[in-house]
Amino acid sequence: MKVATWNVNSIRSRLDHATQWLQNNPVDVLCLQETKVVDADFPTEAFAALGYQTCVYGQKSYNGVALVSRQPMEAVQCGFTPVLGKERVGDLDDQRRVIAGLYDGVYVVNLYVPNGSSVGSDKYAYKLAWLACLQDYLAALLANYPLLNVCGDFNIALEDRDIYNPEAKANHIMASPLEREALKAVLTVGLADGFRKFTDEGGHFSWWDYRAGSFRRNLGWRIDHHYLSTALYDLATTCTIDIEPRRWEKPSDHVPVIVEY
DNA sequence: ATGGCCTAGGATCTAGGA
């Protein structure tokens, strides 16, 4: 079974890229983030034409996540609230950033973690609160689903080897100590980085800024991840980043990351 | 040192991204 995660930065702007990539890479489940479209306008038909089902959880202009799968996803849940309840979640589901479902015995969680804007901002506080909620959410899920694949755009590079120039980014958004600690705390529920099972060295990235020729110079960050429960981590056979779509015309700033088990 | 680019919405600019 293969699962891919890809922040497409608007599915309507990237529909040709998404369908072309899926034809070249017929994964079982494709997790999309930043779809930036209300559910009624999601291009479901384009995926149906390739033999794929869609489960969408979108909103106008911002955020939005979707599951694209060969077979129908089961036990689909949108947001934190179905698992944790309104009292715990509060307003953290107002932005649509979480969709999850069961596929062939694996519970796939598709996340778009808040960006946080800048260290110390209100959005930064929101990001940290969201990550604390995510920890409770995943701990609860793991009790029911021992085979858990938590993937998506985390907007955090966990280690220095995941950034092109870590010294200059030590307190930058996506690398600051509080964010990294929050994500490490999330992983203590029983998750490990699928990519790092197979690859130790740095220089592998999943996002490059549109500006300043960052991709051409490989000035990137590894912020899109597959975190696997222990049982699933043991089963994983590959985890790779496909940088090819970043070379296409009018690309997303992120590329797909694929795990196989 | 700064900004550099892209998208949506609704408009020739702003907000947000990372």
Short mmCIF file of C-alpha atoms (C1' of nucleotides) in Angstrom, two decimals, chain A residues 10 13-14 34 61 112 115 155 174 211-212, chain B residues 4-10 15-18:
data_model
loop_
_atom_site.label_atom_id
_atom_site.label_comp_id
_atom_site.label_asym_id
_atom_site.label_seq_id
_atom_site.Cartn_x
_atom_site.Cartn_y
_atom_site.Cartn_z
CA SER A 10 -4.93 25.42 -4.40
CA SER A 13 -4.69 25.93 -9.73
CA ARG A 14 -2.90 22.59 -9.50
CA GLU A 34 -4.33 23.72 1.08
CA SER A 61 -9.85 30.81 0.21
CA TYR A 112 -2.38 20.84 7.47
CA ASN A 115 1.96 28.03 9.62
CA ASN A 155 5.12 23.43 8.77
CA MET A 174 9.03 26.32 11.30
CA ARG A 211 11.25 33.59 -4.18
CA ALA A 212 14.94 34.09 -4.80
"C1'" DG B 4 12.46 38.35 -3.94
"C1'" DC B 5 6.81 34.85 -5.36
"C1'" DC B 6 2.17 32.83 -5.48
"C1'" DT B 7 -3.16 32.28 -4.60
"C1'" DA B 8 -8.00 33.81 -3.64
"C1'" DG B 9 -11.15 37.34 -3.46
"C1'" DG B 10 -12.67 40.85 -5.48
"C1'" DA B 15 -4.45 38.77 3.50
"C1'" DG B 16 -2.03 34.76 3.99
"C1'" DG B 17 1.38 31.72 3.11
"C1'" DA B 18 6.36 29.66 4.94
#
